[in-house]
mmCIF file of N, CA and C in Angstrom:
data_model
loop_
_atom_site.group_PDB
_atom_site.id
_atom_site.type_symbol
_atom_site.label_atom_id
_atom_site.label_comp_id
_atom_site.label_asym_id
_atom_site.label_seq_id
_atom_site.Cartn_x
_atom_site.Cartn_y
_atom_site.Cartn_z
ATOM 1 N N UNK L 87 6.495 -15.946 21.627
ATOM 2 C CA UNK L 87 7.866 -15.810 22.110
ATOM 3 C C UNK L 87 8.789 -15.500 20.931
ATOM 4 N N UNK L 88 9.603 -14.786 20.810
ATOM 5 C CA UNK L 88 10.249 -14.058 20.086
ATOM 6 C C UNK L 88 11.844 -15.248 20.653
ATOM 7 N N UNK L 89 12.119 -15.134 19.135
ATOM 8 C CA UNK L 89 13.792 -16.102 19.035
ATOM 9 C C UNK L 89 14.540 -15.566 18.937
ATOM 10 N N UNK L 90 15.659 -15.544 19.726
ATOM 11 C CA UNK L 90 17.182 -15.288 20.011
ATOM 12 C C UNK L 90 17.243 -14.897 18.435
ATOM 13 N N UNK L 91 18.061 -14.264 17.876
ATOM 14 C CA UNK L 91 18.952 -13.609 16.593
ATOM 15 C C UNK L 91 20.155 -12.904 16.437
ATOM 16 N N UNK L 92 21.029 -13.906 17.079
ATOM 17 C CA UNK L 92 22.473 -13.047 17.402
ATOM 18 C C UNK L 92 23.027 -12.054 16.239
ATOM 19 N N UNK L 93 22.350 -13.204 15.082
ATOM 20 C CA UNK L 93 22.800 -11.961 14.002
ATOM 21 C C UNK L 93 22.259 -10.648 13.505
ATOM 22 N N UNK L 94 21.048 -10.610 13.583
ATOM 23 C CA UNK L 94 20.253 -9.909 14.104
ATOM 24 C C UNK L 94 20.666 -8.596 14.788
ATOM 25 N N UNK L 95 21.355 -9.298 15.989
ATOM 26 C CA UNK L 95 21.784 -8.133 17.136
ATOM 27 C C UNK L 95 23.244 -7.888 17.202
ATOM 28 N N UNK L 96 23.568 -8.561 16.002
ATOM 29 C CA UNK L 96 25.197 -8.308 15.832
ATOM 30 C C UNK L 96 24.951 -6.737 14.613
ATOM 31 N N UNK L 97 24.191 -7.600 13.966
ATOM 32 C CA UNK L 97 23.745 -6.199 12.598
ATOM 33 C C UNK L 97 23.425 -5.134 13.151
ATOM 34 N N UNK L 98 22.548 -4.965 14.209
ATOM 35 C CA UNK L 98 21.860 -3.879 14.802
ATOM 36 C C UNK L 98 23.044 -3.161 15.723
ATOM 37 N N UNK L 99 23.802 -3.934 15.983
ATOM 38 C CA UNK L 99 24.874 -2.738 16.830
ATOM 39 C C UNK L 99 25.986 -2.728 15.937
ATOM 40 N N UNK L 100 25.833 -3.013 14.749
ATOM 41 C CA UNK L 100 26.973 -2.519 13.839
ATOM 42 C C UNK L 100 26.553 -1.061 13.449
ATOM 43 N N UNK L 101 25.175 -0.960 12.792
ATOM 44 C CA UNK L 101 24.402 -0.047 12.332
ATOM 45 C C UNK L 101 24.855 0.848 13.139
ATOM 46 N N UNK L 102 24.453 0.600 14.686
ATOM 47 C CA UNK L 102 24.460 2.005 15.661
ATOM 48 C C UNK L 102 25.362 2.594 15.824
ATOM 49 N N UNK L 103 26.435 1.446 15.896
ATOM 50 C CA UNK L 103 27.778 1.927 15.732
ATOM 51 C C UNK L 103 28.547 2.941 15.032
ATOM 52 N N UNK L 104 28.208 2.282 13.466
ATOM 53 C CA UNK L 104 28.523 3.532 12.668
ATOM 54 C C UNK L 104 27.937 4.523 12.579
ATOM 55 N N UNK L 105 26.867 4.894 13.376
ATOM 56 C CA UNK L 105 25.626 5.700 13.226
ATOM 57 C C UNK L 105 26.017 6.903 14.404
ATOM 58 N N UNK L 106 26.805 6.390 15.282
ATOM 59 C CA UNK L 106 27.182 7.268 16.791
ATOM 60 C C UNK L 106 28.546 7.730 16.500
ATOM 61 N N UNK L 107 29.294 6.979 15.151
ATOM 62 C CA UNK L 107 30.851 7.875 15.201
ATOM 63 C C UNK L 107 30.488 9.199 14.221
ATOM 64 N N UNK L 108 29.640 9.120 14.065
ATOM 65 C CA UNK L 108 29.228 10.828 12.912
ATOM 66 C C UNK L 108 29.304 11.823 13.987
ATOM 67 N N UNK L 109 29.317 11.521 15.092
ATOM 68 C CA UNK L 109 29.140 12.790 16.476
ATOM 69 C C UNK L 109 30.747 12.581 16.800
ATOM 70 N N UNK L 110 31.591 12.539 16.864
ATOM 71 C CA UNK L 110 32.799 12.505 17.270
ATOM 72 C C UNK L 110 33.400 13.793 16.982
ATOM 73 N N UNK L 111 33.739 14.564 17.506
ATOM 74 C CA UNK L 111 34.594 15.799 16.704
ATOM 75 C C UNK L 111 35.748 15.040 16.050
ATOM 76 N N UNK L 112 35.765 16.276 15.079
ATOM 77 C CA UNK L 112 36.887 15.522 13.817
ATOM 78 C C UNK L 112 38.717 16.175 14.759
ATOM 79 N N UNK L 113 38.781 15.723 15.190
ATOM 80 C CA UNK L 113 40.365 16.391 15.583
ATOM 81 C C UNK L 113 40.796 15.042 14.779
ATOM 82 N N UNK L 114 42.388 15.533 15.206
ATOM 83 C CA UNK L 114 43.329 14.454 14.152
ATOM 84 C C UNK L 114 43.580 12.888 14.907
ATOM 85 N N UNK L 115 43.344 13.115 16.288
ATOM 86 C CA UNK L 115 43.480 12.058 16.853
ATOM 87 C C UNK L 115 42.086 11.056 16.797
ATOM 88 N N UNK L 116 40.931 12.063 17.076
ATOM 89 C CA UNK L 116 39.479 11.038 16.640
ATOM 90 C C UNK L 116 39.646 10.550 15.486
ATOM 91 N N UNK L 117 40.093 11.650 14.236
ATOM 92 C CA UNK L 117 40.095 10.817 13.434
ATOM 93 C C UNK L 117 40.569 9.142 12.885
ATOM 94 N N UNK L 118 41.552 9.070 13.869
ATOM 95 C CA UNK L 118 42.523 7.757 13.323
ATOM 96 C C UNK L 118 41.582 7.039 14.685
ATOM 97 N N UNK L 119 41.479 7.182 15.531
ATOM 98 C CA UNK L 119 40.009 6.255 16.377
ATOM 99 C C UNK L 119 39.274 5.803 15.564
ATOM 100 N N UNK L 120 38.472 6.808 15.123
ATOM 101 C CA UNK L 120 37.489 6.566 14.147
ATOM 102 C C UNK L 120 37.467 5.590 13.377
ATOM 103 N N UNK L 121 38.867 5.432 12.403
ATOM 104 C CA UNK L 121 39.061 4.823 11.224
ATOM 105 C C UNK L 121 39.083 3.321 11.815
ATOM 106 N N UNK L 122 39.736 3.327 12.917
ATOM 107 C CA UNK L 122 40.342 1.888 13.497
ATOM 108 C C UNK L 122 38.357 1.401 13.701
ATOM 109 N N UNK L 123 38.267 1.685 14.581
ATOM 110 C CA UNK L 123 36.717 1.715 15.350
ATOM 111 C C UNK L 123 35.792 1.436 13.994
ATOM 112 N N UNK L 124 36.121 1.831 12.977
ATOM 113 C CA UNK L 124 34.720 1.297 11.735
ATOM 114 C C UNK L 124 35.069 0.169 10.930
ATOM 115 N N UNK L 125 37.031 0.139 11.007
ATOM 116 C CA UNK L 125 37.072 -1.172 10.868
ATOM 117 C C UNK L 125 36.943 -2.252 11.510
ATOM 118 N N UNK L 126 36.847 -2.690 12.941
ATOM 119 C CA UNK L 126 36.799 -3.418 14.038
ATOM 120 C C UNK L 126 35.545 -3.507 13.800
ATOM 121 N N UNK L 127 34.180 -2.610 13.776
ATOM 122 C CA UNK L 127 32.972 -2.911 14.263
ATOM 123 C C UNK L 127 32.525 -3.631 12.975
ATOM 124 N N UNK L 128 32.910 -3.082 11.574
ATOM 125 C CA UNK L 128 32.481 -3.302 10.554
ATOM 126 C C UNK L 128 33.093 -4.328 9.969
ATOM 127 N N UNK L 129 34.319 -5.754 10.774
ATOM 128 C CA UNK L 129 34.536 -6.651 10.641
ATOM 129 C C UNK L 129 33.634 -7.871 11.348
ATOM 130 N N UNK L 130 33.099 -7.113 12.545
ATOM 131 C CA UNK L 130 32.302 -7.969 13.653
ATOM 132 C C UNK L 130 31.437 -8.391 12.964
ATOM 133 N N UNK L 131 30.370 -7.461 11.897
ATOM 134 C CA UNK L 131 29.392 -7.876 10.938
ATOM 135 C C UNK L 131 29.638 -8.801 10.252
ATOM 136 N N UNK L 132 31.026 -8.915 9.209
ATOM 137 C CA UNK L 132 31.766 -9.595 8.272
ATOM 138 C C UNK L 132 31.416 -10.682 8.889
ATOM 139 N N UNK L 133 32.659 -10.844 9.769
ATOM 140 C CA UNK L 133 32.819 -12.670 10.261
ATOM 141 C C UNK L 133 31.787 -12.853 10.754
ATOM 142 N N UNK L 134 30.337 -12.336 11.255
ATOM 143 C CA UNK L 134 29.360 -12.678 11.853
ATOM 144 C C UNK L 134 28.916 -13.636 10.913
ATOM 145 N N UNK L 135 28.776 -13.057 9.885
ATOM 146 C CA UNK L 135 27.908 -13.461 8.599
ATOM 147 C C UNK L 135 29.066 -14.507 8.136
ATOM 148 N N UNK L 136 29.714 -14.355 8.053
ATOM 149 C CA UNK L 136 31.037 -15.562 7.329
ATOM 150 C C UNK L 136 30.382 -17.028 8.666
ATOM 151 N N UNK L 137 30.346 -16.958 9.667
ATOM 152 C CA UNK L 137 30.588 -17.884 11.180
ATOM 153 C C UNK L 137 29.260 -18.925 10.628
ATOM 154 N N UNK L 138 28.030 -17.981 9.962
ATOM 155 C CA UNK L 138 26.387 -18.381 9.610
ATOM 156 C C UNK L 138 26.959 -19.476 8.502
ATOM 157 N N UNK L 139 27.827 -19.064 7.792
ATOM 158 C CA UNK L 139 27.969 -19.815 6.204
ATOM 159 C C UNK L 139 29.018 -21.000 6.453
ATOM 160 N N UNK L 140 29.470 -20.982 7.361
ATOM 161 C CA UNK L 140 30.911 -22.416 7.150
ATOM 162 C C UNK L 140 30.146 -23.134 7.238
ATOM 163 N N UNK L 141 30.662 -23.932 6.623
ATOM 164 C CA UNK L 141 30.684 -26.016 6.449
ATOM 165 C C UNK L 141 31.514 -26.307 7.248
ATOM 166 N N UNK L 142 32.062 -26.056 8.376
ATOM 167 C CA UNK L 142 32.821 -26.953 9.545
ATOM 168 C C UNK L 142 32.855 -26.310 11.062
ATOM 169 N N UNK L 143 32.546 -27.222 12.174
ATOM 170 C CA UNK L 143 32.516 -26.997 13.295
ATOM 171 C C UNK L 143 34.377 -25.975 13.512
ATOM 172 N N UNK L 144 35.118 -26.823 12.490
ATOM 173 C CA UNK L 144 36.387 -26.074 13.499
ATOM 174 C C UNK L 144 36.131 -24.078 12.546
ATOM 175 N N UNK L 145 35.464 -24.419 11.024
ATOM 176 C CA UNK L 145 35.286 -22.911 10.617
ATOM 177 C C UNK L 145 34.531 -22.266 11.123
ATOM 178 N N UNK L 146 33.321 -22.553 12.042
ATOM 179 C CA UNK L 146 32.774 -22.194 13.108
ATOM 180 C C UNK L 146 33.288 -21.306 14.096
ATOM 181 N N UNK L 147 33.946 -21.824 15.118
ATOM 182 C CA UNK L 147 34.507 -21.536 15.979
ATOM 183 C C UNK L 147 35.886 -20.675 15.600
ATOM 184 N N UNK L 148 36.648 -20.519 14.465
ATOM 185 C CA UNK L 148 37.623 -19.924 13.995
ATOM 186 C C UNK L 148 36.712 -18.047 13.988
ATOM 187 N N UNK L 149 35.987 -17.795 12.686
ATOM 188 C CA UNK L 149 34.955 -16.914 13.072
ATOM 189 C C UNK L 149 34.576 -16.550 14.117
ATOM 190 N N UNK L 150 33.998 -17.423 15.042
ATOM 191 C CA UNK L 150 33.175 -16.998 16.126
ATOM 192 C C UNK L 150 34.275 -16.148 16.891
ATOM 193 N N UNK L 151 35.404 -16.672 17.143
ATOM 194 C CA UNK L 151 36.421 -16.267 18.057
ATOM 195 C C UNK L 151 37.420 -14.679 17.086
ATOM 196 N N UNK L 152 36.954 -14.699 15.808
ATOM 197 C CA UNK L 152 37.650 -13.079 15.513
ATOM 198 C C UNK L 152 36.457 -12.402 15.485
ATOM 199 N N UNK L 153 35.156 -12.788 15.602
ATOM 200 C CA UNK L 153 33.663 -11.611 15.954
ATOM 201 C C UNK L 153 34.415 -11.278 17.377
ATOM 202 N N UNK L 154 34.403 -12.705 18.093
ATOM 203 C CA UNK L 154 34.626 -11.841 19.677
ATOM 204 C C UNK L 154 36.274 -11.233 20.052
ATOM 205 N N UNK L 155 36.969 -11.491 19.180
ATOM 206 C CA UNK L 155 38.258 -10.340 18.983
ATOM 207 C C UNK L 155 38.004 -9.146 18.714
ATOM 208 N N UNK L 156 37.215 -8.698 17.709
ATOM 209 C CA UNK L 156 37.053 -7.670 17.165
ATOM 210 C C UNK L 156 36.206 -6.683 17.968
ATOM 211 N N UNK L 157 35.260 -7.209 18.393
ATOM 212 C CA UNK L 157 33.977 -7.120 19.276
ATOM 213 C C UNK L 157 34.906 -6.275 20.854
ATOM 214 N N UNK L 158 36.036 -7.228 20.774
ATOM 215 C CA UNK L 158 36.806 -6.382 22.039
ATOM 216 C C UNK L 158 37.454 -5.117 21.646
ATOM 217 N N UNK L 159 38.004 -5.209 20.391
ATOM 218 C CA UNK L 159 38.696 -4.362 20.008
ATOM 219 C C UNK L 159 37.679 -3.119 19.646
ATOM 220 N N UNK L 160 36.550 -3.299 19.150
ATOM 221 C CA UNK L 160 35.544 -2.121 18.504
ATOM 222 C C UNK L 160 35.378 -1.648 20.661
ATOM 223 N N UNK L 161 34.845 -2.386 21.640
ATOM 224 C CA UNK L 161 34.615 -2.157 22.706
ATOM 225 C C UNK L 161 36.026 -0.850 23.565
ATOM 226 N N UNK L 162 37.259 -1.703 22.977
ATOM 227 C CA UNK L 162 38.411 -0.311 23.291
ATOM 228 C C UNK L 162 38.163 0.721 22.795
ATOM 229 N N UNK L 163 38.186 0.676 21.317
ATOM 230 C CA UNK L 163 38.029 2.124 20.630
ATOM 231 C C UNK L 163 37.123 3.307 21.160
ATOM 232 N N UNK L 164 35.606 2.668 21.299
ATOM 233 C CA UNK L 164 34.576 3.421 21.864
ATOM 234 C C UNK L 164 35.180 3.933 23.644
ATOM 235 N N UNK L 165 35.296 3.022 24.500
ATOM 236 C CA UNK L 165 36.424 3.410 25.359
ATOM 237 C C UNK L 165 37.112 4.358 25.622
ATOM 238 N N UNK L 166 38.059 4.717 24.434
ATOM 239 C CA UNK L 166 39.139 5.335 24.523
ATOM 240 C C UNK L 166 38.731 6.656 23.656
ATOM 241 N N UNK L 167 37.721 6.518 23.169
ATOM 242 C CA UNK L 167 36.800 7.754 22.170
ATOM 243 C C UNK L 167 35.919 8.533 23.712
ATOM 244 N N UNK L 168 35.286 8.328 24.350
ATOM 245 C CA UNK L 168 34.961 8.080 25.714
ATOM 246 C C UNK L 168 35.772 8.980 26.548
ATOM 247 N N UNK L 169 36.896 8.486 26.912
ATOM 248 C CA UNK L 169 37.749 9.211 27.703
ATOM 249 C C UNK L 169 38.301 10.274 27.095
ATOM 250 N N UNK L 170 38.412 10.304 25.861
ATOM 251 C CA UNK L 170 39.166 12.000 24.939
ATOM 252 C C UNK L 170 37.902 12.422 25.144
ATOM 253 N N UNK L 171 36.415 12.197 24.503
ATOM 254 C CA UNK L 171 35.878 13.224 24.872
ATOM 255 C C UNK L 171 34.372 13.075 25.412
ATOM 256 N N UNK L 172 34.547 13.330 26.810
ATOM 257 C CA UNK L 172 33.988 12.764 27.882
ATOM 258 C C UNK L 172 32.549 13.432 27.705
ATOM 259 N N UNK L 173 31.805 14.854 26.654
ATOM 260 C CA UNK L 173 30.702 14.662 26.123
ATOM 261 C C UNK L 173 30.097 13.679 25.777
ATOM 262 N N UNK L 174 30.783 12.648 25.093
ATOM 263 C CA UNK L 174 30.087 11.274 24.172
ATOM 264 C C UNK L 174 29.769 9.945 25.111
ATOM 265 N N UNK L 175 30.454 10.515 26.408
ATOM 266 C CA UNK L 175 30.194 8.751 26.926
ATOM 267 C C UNK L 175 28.925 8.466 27.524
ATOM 268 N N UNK L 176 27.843 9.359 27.182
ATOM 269 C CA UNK L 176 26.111 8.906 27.494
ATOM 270 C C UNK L 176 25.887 8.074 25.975
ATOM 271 N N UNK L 177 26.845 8.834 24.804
ATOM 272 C CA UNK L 177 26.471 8.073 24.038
ATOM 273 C C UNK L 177 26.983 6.835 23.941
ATOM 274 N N UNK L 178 27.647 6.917 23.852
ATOM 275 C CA UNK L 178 29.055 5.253 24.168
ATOM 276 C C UNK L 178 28.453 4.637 24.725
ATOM 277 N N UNK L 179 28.046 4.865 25.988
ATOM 278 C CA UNK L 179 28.174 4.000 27.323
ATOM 279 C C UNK L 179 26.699 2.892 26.772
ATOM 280 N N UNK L 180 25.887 2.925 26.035
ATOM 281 C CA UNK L 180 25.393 1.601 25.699
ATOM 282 C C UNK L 180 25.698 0.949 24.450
ATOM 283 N N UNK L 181 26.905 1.219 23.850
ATOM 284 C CA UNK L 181 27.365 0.505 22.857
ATOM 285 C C UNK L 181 28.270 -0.135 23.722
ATOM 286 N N UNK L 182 29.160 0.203 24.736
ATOM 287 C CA UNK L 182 30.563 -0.086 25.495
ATOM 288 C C UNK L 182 29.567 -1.257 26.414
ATOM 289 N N UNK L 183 28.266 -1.204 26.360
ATOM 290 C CA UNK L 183 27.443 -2.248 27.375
ATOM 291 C C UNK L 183 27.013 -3.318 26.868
ATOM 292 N N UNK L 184 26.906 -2.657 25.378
ATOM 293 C CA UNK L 184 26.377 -3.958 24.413
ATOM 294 C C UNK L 184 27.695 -4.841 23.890
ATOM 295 N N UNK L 185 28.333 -4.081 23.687
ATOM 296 C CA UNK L 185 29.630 -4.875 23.412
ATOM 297 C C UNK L 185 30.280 -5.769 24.436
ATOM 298 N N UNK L 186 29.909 -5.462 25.751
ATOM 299 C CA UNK L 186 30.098 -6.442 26.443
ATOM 300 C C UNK L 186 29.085 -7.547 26.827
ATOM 301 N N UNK L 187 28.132 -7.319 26.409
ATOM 302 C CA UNK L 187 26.895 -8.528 26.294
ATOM 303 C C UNK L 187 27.754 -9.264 25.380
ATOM 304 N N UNK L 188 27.662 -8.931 24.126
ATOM 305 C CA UNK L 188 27.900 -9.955 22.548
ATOM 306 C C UNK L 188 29.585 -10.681 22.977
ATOM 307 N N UNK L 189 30.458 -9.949 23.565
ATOM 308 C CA UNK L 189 31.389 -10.858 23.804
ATOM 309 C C UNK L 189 31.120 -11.744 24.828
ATOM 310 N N UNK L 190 30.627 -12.241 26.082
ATOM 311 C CA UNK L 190 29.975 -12.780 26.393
ATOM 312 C C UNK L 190 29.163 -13.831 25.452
ATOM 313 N N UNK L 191 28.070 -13.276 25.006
ATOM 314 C CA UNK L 191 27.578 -14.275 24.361
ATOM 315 C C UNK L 191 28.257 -14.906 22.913
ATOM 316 N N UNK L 192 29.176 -14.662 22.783
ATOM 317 C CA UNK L 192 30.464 -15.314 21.815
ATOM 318 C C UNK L 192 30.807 -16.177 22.352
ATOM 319 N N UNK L 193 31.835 -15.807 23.412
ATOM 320 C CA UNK L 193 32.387 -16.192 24.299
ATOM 321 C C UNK L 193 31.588 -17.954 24.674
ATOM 322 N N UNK L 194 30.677 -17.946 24.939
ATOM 323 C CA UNK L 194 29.736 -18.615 25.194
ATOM 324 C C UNK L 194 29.259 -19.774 24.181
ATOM 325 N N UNK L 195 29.048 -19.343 23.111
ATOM 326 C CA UNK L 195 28.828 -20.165 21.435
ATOM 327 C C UNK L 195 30.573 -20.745 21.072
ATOM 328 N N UNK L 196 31.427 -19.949 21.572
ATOM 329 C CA UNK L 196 32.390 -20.769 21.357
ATOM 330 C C UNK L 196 32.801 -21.797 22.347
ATOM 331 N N UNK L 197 32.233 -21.705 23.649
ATOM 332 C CA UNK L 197 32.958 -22.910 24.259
ATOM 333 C C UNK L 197 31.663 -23.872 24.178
ATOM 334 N N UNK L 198 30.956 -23.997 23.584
ATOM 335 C CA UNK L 198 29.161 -24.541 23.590
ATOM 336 C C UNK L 198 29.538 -25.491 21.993
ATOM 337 N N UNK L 199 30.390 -24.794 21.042
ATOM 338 C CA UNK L 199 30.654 -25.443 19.946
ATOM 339 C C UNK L 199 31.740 -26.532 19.903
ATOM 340 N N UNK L 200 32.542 -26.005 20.709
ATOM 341 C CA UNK L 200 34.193 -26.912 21.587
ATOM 342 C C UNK L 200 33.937 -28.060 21.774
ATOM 343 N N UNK L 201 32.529 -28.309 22.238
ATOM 344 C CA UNK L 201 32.329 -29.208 22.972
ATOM 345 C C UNK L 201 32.213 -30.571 22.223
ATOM 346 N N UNK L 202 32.708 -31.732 22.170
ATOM 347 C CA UNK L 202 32.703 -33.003 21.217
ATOM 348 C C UNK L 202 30.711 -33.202 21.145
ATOM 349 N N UNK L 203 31.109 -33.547 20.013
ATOM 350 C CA UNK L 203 29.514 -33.641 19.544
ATOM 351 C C UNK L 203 28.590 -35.115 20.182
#
């Protein structure tokens, strides 16, 4: 049986992430998508890895809850990259699916951590 690895699968859809905005046409408006969208996804990694390292239940849950901020916010961008240009959303459409798994399962680790010990 193979073990859960959120981080794991937080890393792996960061990767893809940045890996699927190289197909975007460059107009001036993707571009500033773009920029927003690699910072959002490429913070989700950050605090992922920051959430692994605290010494406190409340630094825990502080992290956990800007992965699943960001996690929403990287989920708009792709979205709204999506609707300008409606070629890409076969590609999108399982990052825009995965991104709604991981907030969910945030979502989830944070009210699971809330909880008095």
């Amino acid at each position: 049986m193979k073990v859960f690895d959120i981080h794991e699968r937080i890393f792996k859809f960061v990767v893809n992430a940045l890996r699927q905005v190289k197909y975007v046409p460059q107009t001036e408006e993707n571009k500033v998508i773009i920029n927003q969208l690699i910072r959002s996804v490429t913070s989700v990694g950050a605090n992922d890895q920051e959430a692994d390292g605290v010494s406190s239940k409340k630094d825990f849950i502080h992290c956990c809850t800007i992965v699943r901020k960001e996690l929403k916010e990287t989920k708009y961008w792709f979205s709204l990259l999506s609707e300008l240009n409606p070629s890409l959303l076969l590609r999108f459409k399982p990052l825009i699916s995965e991104s709604d798994e991981l907030i969910k399962i945030e979502s989830s680790i944070i009210s699971k951590a809330a909880l008095p010990s």
